[in-house]
Coordinates of C-alpha atoms and ligand atoms in Angstrom, one line a residue:
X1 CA 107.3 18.2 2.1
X2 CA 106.5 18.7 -1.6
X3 CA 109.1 21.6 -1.9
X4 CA 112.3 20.9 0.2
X5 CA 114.3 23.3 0.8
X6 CA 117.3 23.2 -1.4
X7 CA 120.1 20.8 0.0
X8 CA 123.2 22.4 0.8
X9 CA 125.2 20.6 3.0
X10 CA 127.2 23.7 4.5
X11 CA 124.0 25.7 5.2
X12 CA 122.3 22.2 6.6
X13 CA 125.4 22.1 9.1
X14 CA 125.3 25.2 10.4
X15 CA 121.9 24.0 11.8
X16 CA 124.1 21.8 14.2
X17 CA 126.0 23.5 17.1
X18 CA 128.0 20.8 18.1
X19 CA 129.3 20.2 15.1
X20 CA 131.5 23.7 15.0
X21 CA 133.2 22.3 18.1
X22 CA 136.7 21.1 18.8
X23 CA 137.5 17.2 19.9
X24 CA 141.3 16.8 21.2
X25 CA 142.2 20.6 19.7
X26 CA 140.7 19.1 16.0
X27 CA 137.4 19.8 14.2
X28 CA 135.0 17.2 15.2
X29 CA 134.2 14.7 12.6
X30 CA 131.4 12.9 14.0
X31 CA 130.4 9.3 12.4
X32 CA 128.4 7.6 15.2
X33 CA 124.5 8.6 13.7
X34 CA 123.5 5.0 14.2
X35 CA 124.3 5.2 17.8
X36 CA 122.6 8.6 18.1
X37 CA 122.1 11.6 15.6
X38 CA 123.1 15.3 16.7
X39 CA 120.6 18.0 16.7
X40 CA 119.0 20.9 14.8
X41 CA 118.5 24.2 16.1
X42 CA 115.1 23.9 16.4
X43 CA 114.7 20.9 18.6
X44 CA 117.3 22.8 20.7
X45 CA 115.2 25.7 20.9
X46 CA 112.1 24.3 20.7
X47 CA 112.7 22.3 23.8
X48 CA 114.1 25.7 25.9
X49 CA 110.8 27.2 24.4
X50 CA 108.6 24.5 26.2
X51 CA 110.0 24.6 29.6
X52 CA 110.6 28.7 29.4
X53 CA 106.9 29.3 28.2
X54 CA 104.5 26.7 29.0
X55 CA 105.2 23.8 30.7
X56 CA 102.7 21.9 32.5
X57 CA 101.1 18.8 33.0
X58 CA 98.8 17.9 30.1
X59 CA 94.8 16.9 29.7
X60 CA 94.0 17.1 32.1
X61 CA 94.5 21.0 33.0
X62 CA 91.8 23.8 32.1
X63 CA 94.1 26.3 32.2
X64 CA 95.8 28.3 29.5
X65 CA 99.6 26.4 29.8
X66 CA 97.9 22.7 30.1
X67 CA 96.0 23.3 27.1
X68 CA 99.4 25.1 25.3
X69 CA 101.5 21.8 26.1
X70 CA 98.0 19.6 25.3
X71 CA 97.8 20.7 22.1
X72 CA 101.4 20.7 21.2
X73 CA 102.0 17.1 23.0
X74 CA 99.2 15.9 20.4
X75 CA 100.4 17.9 17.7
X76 CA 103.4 15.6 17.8
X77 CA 101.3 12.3 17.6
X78 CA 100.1 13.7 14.3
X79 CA 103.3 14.6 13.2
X80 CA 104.5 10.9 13.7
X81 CA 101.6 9.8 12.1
X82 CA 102.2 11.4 8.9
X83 CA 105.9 10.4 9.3
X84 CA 105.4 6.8 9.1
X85 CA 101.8 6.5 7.1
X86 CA 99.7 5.4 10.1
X87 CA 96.2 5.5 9.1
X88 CA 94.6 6.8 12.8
X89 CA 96.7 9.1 15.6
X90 CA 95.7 6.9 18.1
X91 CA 97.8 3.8 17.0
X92 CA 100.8 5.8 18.1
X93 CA 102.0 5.0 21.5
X94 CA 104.6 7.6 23.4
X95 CA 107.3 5.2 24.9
X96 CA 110.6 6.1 25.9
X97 CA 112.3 4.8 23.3
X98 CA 112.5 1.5 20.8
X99 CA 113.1 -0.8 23.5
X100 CA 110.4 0.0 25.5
X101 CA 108.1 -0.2 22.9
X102 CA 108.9 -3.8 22.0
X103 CA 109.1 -4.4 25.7
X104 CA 105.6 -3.3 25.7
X105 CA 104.6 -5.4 22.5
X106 CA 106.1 -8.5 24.1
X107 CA 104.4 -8.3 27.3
X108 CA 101.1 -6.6 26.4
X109 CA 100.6 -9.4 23.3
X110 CA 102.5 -11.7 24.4
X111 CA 101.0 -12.4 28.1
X112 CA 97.6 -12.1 26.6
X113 CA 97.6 -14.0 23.5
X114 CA 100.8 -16.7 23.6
X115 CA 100.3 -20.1 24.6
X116 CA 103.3 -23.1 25.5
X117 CA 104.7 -24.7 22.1
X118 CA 103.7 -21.3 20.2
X119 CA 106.6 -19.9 18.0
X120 CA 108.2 -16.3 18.0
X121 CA 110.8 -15.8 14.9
X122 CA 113.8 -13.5 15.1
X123 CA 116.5 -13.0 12.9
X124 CA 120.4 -13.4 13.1
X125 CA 120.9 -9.5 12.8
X126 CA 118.9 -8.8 16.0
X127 CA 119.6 -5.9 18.2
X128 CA 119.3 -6.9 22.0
X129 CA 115.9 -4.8 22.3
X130 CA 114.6 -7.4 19.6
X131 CA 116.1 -10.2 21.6
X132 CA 115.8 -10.2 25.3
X133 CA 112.2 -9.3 25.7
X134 CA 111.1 -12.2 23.1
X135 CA 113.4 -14.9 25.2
X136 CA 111.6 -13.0 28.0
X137 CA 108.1 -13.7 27.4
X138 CA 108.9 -16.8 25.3
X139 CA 110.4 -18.5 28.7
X140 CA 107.4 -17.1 31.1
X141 CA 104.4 -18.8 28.3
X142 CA 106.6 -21.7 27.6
X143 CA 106.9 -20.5 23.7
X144 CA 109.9 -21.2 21.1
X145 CA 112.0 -18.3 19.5
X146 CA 113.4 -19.6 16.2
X147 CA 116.1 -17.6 14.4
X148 CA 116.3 -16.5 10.6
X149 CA 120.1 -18.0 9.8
X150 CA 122.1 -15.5 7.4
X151 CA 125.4 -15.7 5.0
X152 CA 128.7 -14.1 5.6
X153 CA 128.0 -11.1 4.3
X154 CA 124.6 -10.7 6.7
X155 CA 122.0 -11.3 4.3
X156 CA 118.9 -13.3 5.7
X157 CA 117.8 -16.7 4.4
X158 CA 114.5 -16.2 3.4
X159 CA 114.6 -20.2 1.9
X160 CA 114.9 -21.4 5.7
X161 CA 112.6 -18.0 7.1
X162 CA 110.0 -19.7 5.1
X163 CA 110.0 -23.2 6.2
X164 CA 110.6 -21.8 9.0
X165 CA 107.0 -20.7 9.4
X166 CA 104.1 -23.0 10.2
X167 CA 100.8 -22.5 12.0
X168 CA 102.3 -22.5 15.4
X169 CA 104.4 -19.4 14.2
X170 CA 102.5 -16.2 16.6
X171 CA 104.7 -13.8 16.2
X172 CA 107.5 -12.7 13.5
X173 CA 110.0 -9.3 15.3
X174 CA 111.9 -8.3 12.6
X175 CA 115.1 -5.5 12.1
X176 CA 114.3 -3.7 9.1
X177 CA 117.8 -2.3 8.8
X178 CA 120.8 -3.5 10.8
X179 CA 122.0 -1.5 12.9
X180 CA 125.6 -3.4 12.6
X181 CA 126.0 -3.4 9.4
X182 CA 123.2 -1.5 7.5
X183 CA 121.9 -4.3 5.5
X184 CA 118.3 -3.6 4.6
X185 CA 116.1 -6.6 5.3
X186 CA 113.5 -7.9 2.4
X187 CA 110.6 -6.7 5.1
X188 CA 107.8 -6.7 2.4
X189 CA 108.5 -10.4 1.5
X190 CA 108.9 -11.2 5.6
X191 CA 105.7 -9.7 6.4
X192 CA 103.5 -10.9 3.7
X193 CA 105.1 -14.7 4.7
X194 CA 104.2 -14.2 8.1
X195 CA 100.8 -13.0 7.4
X196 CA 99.7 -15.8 5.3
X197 CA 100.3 -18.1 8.7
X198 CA 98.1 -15.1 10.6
X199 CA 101.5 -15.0 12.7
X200 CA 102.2 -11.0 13.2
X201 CA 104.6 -8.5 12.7
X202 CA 107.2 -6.1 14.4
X203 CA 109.6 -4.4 12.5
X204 CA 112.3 -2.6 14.7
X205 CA 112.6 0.6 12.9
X206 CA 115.0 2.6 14.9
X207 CA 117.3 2.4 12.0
X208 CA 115.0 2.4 8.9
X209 CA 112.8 5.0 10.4
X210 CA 115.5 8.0 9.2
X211 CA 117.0 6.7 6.1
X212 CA 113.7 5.0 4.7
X213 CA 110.5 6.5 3.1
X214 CA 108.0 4.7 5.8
X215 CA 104.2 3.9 5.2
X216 CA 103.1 1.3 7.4
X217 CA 100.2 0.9 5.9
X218 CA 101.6 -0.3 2.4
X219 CA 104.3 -2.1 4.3
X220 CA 101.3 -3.4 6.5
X221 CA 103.5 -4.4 9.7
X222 CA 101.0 -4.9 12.5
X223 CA 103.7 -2.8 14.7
X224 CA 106.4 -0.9 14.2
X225 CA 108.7 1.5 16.5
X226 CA 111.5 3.4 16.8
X227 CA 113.4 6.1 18.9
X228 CA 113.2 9.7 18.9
X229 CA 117.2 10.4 19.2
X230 CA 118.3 8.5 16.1
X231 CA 115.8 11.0 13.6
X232 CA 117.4 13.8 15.2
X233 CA 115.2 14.3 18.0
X234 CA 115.4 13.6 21.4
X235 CA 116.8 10.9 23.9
X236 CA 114.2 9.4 26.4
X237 CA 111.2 9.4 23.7
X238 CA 110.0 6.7 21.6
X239 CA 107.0 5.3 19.3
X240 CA 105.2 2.5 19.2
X241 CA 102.8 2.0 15.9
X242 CA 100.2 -0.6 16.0
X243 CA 97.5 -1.7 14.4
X244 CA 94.4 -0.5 16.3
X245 CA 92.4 -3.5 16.0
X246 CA 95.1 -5.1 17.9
X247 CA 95.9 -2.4 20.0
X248 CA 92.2 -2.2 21.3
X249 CA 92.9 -6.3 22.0
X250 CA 95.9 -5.7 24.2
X251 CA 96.0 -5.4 27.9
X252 CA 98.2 -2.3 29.5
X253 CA 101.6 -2.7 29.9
X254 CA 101.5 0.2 32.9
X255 CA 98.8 0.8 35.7
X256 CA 98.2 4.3 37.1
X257 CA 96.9 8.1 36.2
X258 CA 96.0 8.7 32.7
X259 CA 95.2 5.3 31.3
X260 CA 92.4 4.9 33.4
X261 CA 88.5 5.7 32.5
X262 CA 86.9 5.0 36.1
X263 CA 89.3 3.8 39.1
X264 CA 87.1 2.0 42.2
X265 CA 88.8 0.3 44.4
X266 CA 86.7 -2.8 43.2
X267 CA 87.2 -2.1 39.3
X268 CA 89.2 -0.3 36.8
X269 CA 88.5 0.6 33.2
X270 CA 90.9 1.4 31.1
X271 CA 91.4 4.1 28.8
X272 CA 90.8 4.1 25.0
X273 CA 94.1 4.3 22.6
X274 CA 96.6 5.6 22.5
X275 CA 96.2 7.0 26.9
X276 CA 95.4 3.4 27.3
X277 CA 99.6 2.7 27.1
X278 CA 100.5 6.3 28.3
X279 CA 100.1 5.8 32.2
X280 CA 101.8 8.6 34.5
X281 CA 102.8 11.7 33.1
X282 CA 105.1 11.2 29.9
X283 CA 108.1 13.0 28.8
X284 CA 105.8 15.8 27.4
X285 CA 108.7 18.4 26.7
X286 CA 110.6 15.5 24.3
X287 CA 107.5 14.3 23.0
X288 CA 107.0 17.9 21.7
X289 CA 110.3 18.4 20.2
X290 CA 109.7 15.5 17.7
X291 CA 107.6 17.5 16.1
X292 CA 110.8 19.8 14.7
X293 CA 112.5 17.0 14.5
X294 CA 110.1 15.8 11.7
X295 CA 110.0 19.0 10.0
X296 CA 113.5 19.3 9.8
X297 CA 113.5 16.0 8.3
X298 CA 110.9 17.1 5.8
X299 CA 111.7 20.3 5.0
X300 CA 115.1 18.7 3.4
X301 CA 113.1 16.0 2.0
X302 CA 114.3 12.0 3.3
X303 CA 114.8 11.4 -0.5
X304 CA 117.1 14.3 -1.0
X305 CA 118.6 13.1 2.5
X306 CA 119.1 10.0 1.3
X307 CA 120.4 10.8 -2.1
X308 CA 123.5 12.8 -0.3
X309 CA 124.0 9.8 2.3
X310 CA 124.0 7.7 -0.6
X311 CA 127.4 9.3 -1.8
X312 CA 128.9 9.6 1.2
X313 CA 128.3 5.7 1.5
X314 CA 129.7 5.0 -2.1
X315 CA 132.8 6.9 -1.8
X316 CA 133.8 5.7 1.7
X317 CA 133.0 2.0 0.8
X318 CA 135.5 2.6 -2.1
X319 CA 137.9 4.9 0.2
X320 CA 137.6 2.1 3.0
X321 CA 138.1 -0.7 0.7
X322 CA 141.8 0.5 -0.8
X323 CA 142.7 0.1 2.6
X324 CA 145.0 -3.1 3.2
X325 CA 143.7 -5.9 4.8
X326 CA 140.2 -4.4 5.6
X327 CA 137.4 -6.3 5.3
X328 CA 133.8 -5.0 5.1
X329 CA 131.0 -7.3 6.6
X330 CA 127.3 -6.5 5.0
X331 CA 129.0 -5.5 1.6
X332 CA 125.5 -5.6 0.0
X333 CA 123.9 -3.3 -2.5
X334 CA 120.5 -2.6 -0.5
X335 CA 121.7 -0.7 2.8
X336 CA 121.7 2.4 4.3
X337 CA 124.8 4.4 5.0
X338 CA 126.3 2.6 7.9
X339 CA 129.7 0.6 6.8
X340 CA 131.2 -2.2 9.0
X341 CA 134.1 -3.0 9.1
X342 CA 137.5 -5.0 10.5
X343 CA 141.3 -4.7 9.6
X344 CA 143.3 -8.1 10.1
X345 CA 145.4 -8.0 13.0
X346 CA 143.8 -4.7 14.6
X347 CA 141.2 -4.4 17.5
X348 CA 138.2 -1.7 16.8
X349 CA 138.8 -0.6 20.4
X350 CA 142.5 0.6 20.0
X351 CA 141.3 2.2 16.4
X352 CA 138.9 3.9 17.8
X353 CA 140.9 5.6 20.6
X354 CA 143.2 6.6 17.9
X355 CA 140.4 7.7 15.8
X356 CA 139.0 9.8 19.1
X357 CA 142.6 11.6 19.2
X358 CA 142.2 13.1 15.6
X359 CA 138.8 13.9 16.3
X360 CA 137.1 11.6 15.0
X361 CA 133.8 9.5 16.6
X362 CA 133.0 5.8 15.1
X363 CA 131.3 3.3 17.5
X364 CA 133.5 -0.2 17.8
X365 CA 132.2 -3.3 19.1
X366 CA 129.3 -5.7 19.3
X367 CA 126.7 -2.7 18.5
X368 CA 124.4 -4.6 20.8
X369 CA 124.2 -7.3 18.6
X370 CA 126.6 -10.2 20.2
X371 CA 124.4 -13.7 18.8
X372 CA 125.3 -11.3 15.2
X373 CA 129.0 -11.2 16.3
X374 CA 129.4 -14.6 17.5
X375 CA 128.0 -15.7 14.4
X376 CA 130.4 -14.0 11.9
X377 CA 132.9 -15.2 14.5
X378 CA 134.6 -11.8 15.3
X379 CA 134.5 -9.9 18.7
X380 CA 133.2 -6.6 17.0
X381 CA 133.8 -4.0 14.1
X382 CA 134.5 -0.8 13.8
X383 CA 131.4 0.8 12.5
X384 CA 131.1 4.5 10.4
X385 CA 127.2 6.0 9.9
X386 CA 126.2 8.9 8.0
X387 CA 123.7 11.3 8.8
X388 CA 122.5 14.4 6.8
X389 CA 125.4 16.6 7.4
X390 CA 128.2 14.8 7.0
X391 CA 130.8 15.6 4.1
X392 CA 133.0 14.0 1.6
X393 CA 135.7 16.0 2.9
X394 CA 135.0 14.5 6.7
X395 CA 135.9 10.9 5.0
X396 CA 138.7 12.5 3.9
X397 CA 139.7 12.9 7.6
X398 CA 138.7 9.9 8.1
X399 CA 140.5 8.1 5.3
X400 CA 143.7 9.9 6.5
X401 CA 143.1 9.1 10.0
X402 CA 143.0 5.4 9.3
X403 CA 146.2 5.2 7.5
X404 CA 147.7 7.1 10.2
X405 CA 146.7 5.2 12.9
X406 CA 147.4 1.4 11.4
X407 CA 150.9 3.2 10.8
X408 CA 151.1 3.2 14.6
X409 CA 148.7 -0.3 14.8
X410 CA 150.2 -2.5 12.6
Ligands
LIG1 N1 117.1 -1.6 17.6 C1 118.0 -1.1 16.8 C2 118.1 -1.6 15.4 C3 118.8 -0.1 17.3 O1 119.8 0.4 16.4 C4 118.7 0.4 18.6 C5 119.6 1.5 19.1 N2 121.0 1.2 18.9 C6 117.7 -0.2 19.4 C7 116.9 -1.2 18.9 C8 117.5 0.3 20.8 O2 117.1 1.7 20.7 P1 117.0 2.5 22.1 O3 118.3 2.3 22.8 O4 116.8 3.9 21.6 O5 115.8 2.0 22.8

């Protein structure tokens, strides 16, 4: 981590298979990394390595291949726990992915701890997964969710969040960057709010978790989670950070092998943290593979990462916004490299097939996020994301593409 290796965006690709193939007889330009990153090499092999060398079920083996996938299975949790600053390995949670972890947040701490007329606060840039589960829980206790209004351009209104908050506020669930349109919420000044209520904390990090340096215990969010596939890892693994005093407080979220202690048919005791939410056998091989993940991340170095996003982002923005007619939604100065955007009198979904035929992958639509939609009164955008190996040259392509296809659009 302290010496990264030097970045060089053509050696970096080169990492990435998929990105020397061909979509529709063109060079693939791909621009979907909020949806899901591609991935290194090493993940790739690392994951062949696994099941071709020693897979097997893990702690509870005493042979040589259980203890081989043991180690390496915890191996990861350390990994993720220098990744985001968590000050013990066992406040982080295997899940499969972002939503199950604040599925398990809502359920586990919720059923246990919230009582009818007790508030929940989201905000307007919500992602389903920070949604559904709240209105979930919220309608089974009888508890309110209350909703951080924003401006036009997506930028929260922390004058309202705060009067928002009073002593029947339990629980604040945050984005800490948009997945729509990048914006970076003020999390710092959201969390301390909360806390001086006692309400707690969730950031949904499954977009911050890549771009963002990440110490949870400066930030001091009481959980925090994100996905595996978006930090180029795999799909079907997840984290969930919390604090482990309130961890230790929370009931399961699953019954069944490994998060029990003693099973009679009278009793039960549970595990201690983290095997306490790991019941069944977990997605070992995946959970492995975020290890090189991580390292790829830090052998680059998130700031240098960031630093080459950063231009991308500045000269498409500039690019984008010569184009007639097209209007970016979260123009703001404190986002991550995701841009947003509609064109008067064009739908995302017929851009984006266009797009597709010169090669070209953006993501259109509500981006799981229709409350954000309805509220900037549009049906979708079309949305363009970054990720560590794209090029100024593919926004050329892109740029291109774009007039070409509102030549045939418009
Ligand atoms: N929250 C945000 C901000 C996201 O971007 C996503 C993925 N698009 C999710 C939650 C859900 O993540 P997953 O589908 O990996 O569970």
């Amino acid at each position: 981590m302290s010496n990264p290796t030097s970045y060089d965006v053509a050696t970096l690709r080169n990492l990435f298979p998929i990105l020397h193939r061909k979509v529709k007889g063109k060079d693939l330009v791909y621009l979907d990394n909020a949806a899901t990153s591609q991935k290194p090499i090493q993940v790739i092999d690392a994951l062949v390595h696994y099941y071709t060398h020693y897979n097997a079920n893990i702690h509870r083996g005493l042979h040589t291949l259980a203890d081989e996938a043991t180690a390496a299975y915890e191996a990861a949790r350390v990994a993720v726990q220098q990744f985001i600053g968590a000050a013990f390995h066992e406040e982080i949670i295997f899940t499969k992915g972002t939503t199950e972890s604040i599925n398990i947040v809502a359920r586990s701490w919720g059923s246990a701890f919230l009582q009818r007329g007790d508030e929940i606060i989201i905000s307007s840039l919500e992602h389903h997964a920070n949604i559904v589960p709240w209105q979930m829980i919220a309608e089974e206790k009888g508890a309110i969710l209350k909703v951080i209004p924003m401006d036009d351009n997506g930028v929260l209104d922390m004058g309202a969040y705060s009067n928002m908050l009073s002593e029947k506020t339990k629980f604040v669930s945050i984005i800490h960057v948009s997945n729509a349109l990048g914006i970076i919420n003020p999390v710092e000044e959201i969390i301390a709010l909360a806390h001086e209520k006692n309400a707690l904390v969730l950031l949904d990090g499954a977009q911050s978790c890549v771009h963002l340096d990440i110490d949870v215990k400066k930030l001091d969010c009481d959980f925090y989670v994100f996905s595996g596939h978006k930090i180029y890892g795999p799909t079907g693994v997840g984290v969930l950070y919390g604090k482990r005093e309130l961890l230790e407080k929370m009931p399961p979220f699953l019954g069944g092998g490994e998060m029990i202690k003693e099973v009679t048919f009278e009793k039960t005791t549970y595990n201690e943290l983290p095997f306490k939410f790991e019941a069944g056998t977990p997605n070992i091989a995946d959970v492995i593979v975020l290890k090189p993940a991580i390292d790829f991340i830090n052998n680059y170095g998130k700031a240098n990462i960031r630093a080459h996003e950063e231009e991308l982002l500045a000269y498409a923005t500039s690019k984008l916004k010569e184009i007639e007619g097209l209007k970016i939604i979260g123009d703001v100065q404190n986002k991550i490299s995701v841009i947003s955007f509609v064109i008067e009198g064009v739908h995302p979904q017929d851009l984006a097939i266009l797009l597709d035929n010169q090669g070209i992958a953006v993501r259109t639509g509500h981006h799981c996020a229709q409350p954000l939609m309805q509220r900037l009164g549009i049906v979708g955008t079309t949305r363009v994301s970054f990720a560590a190996y794209n090029t100024l040259a593919e926004i050329e392509v892109l740029i291109a593409a774009l007039h070409k296809s509102l030549k045939m659009l418009r």
